[in-house]
Short mmCIF file of C-alpha atoms in Angstrom, two decimals:
data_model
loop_
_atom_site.label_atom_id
_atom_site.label_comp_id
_atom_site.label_asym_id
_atom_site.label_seq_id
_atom_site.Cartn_x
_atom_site.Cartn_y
_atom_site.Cartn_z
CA UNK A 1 0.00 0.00 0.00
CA UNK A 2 1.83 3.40 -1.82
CA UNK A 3 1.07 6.07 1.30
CA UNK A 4 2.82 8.68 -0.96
CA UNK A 5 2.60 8.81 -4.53
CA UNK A 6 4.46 10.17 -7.33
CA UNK A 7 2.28 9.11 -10.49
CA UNK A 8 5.18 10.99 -12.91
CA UNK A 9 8.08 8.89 -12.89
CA UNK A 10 9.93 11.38 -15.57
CA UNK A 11 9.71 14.72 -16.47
CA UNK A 12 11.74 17.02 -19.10
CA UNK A 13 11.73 20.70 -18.92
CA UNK A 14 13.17 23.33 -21.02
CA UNK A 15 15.55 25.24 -19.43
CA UNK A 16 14.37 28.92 -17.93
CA UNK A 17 10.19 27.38 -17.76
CA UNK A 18 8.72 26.22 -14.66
CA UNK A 19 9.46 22.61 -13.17
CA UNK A 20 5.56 21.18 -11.18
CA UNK A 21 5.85 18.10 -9.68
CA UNK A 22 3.82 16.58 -7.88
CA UNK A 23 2.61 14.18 -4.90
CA UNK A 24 -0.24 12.86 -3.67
CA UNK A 25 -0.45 11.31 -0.29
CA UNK A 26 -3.15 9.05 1.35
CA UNK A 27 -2.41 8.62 5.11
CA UNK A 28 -4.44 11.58 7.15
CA UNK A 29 -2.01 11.59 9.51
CA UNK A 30 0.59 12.79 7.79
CA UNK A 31 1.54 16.44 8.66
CA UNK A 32 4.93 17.05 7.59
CA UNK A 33 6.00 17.15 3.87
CA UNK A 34 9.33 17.27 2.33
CA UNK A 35 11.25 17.44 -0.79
CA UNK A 36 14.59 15.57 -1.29
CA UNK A 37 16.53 16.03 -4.41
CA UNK A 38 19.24 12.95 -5.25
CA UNK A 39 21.36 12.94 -7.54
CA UNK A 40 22.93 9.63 -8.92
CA UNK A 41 25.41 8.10 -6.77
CA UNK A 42 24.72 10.45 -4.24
CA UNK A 43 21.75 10.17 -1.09
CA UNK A 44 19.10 12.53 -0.94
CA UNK A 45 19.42 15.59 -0.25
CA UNK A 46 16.94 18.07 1.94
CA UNK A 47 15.02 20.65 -0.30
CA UNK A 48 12.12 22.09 0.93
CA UNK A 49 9.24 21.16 3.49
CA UNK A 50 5.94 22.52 4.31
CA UNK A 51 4.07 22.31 7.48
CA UNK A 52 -0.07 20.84 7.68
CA UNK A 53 -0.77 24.35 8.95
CA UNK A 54 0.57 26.11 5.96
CA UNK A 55 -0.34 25.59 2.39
CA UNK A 56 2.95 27.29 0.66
CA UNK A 57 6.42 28.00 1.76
CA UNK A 58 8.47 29.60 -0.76
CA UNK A 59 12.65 29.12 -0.49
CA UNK A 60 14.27 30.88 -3.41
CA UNK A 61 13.64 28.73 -6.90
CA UNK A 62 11.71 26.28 -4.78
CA UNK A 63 8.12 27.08 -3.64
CA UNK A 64 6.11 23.83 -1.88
CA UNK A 65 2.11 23.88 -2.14
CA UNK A 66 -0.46 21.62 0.10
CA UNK A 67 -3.44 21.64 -0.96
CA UNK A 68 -4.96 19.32 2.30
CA UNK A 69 -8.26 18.73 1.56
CA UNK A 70 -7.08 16.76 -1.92
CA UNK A 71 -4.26 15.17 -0.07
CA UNK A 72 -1.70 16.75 -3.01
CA UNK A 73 1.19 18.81 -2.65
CA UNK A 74 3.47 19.97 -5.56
CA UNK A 75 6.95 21.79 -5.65
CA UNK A 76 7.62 24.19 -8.04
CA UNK A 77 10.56 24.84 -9.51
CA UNK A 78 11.04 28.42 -11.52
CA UNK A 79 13.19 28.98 -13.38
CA UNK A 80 14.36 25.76 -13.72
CA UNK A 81 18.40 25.36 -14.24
CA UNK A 82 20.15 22.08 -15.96
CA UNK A 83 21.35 21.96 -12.75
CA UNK A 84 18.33 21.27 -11.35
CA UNK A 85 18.34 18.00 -13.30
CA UNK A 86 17.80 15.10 -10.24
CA UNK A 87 15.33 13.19 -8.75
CA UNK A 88 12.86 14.36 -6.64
CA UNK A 89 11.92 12.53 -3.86
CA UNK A 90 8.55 13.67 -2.07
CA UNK A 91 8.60 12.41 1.55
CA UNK A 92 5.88 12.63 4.44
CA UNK A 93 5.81 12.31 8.45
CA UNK A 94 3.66 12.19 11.33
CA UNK A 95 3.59 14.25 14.00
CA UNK A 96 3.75 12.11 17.61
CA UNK A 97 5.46 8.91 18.54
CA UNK A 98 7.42 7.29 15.04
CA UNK A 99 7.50 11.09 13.33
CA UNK A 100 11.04 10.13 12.66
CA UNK A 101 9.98 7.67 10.05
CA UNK A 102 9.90 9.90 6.42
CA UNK A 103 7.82 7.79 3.68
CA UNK A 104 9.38 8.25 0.51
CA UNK A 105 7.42 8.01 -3.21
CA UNK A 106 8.59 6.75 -5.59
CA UNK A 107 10.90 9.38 -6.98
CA UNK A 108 10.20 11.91 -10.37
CA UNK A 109 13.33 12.29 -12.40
CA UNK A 110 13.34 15.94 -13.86
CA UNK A 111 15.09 16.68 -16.99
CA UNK A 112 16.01 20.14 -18.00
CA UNK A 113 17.36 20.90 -21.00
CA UNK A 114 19.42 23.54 -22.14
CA UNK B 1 31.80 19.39 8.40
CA UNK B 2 32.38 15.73 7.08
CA UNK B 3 28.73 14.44 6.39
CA UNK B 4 27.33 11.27 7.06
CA UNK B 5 29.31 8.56 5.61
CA UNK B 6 28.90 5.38 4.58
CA UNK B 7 31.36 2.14 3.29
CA UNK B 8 31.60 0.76 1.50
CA UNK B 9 30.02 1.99 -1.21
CA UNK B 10 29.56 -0.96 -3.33
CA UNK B 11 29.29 -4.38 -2.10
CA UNK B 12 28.81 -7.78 -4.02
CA UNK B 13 27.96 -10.96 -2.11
CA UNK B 14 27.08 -14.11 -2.85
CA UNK B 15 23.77 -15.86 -1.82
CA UNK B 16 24.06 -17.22 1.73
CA UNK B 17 27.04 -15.27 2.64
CA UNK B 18 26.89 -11.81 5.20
CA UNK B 19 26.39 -8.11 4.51
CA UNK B 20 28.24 -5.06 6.55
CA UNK B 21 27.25 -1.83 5.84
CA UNK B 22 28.65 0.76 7.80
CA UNK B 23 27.45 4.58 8.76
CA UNK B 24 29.21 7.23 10.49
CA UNK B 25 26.79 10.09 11.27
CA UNK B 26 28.15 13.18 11.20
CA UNK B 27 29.68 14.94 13.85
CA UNK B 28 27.67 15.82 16.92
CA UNK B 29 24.69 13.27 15.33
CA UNK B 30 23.87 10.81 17.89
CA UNK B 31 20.90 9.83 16.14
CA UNK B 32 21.25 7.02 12.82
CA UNK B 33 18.45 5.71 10.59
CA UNK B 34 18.32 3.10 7.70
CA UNK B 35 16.72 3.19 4.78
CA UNK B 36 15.98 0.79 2.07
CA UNK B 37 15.80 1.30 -1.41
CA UNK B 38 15.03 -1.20 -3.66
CA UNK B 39 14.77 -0.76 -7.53
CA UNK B 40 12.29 1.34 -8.83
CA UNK B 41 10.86 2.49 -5.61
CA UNK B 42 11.08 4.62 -2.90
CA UNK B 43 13.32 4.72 0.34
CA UNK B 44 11.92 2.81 3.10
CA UNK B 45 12.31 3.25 6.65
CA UNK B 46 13.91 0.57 8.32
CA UNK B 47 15.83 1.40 11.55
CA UNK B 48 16.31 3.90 14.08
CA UNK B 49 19.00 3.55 16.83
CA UNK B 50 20.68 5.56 19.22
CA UNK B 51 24.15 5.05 20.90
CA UNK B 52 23.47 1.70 21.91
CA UNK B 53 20.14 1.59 21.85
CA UNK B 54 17.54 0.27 19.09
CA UNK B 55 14.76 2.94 18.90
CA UNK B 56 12.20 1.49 15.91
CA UNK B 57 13.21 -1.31 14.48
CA UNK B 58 9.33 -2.03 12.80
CA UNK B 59 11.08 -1.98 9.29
CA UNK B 60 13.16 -4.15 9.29
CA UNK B 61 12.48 -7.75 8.12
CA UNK B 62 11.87 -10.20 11.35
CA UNK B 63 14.88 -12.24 9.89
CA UNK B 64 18.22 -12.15 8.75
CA UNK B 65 18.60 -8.19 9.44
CA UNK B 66 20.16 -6.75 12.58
CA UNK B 67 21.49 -3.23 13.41
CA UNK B 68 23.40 -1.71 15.73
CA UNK B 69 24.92 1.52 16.87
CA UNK B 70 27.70 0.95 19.46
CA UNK B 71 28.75 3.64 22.08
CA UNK B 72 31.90 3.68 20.13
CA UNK B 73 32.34 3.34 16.27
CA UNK B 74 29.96 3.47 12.96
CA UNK B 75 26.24 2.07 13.04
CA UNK B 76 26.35 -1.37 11.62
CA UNK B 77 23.66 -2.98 9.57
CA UNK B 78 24.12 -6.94 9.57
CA UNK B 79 22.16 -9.12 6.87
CA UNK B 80 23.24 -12.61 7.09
CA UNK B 81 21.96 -14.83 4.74
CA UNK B 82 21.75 -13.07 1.81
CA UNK B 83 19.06 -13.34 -0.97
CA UNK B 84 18.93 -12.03 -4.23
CA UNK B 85 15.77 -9.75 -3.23
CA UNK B 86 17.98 -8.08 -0.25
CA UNK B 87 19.95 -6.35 -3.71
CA UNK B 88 19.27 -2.61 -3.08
CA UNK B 89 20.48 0.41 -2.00
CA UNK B 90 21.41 1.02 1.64
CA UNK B 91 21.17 4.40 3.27
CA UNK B 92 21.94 5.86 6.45
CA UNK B 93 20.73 9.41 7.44
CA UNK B 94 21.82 11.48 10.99
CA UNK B 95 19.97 13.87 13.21
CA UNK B 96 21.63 15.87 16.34
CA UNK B 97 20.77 14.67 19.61
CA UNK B 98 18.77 17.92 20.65
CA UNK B 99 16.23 17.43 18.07
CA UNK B 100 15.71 13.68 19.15
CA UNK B 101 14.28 11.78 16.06
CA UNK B 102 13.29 14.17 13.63
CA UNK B 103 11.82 13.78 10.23
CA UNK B 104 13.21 17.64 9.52
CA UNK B 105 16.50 17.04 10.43
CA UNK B 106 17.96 13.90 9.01
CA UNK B 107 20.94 14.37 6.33
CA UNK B 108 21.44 11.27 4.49
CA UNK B 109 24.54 9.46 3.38
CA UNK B 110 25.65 8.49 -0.36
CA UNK B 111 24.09 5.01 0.60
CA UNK B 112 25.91 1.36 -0.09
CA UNK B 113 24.81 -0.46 -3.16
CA UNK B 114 24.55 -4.25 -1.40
CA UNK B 115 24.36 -6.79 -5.43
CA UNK B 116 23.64 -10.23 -4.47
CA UNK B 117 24.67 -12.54 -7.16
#
């Protein structure tokens, strides 16, 4: 049973246009989100989060939104750089006893092209 | 800062022989986690220990896998026995102590690549 889902496995981008990925989650308990980026032969690597209480927190490039009631969040990515070229790894946790535990989808590998 | 690190970072065994991964967390990280990744899919919690002390252990398989995290030296996961379906990558993240386990605060190593053949 998939808790958190990443439906896209790939995505290509031109370079300078706006990356969306997204994630859609099932568990209600979850109330922690977060976006790891991993590069290949690397581990991931923190990127963004967002809080339940919020429904956007914007970091530079990077902007997270939750939308709770649909159970989806996206990150956006704008503008995207061939640097940004990774997977993207969307993660959840919940709050109370085991909120160490992340739950990973399945990963979206973005492709931006110069 | 030396992040968390992890050896070796390829391993090949043969079916029915043992598996050592180590993890040092980083520096001032008291805290260790495993995580599973098999192909195609996500990372999967497995682990959490502190110095000496196993925290969660609800991911990892009832047999075959053990971990540990002694008051001195690198976290150890042990799989003995191993089968072609244990192939998958291994990785280790860190958290500092005053945080206790944290989902916000764990930095991950560059994971072990455990090929059973």
């Amino acid at each position: 049973d998939q808790q958190v889902k990443q439906n896209s496995p790939s995505l290509s981008v031109q370079e300078g246009r706006i990356s969306i990925l997204n994630c859609d989650y099932t568990n209600s308990m979850f109330d922690y989100f977060l976006w790891y980026k991993k590069y290949p032969a690397e581990g991931p690597t923190f990127l963004i989060s967002i809080s339940s209480i919020k429904d956007k927190n914007e970091d530079g490039r990077f902007t997270v939104f939750l939308n709770k009631s649909a159970k989806h969040l996206s990150l956006h990515i704008v503008p995207s750089q061939p640097g940004d070229s990774a997977v993207y790894f969307c993660a959840a946790s919940a709050s109370g006893a085991g909120s160490y535990q992340l739950t990973f989808g399945k990963g979206t590998k973005l492709s931006v092209i110069p | 800062n030396a992040g968390v690190m992890q050896n070796p970072r390829h391993l090949v065994r043969r079916r029915g022989q043992e598996a050592r991964l180590r993890c040092s967390p980083m520096k001032g990280h008291s805290h260790v986690y495993w995580y599973r990744q098999l192909p195609e899919e996500g990372l999967k919690f497995m682990v959490y220990l502190q110095k000496e002390n196993i925290i969660d252990e609800s991911g990892m398989p009832k047999e075959r896998f053990s971990a540990e995290f002694p008051k001195e030296g690198p976290s150890i996961l042990r799989i003995q026995q191993v089968v072609r379906g244990d192939s998958a990558a291994y990785f280790c993240a860190s958290s500092p102590p005053s945080l206790g386990g944290s989902s916000s605060e764990q930095y991950f190593g560059p994971g072990t690549r455990l090929t059973v053949t």
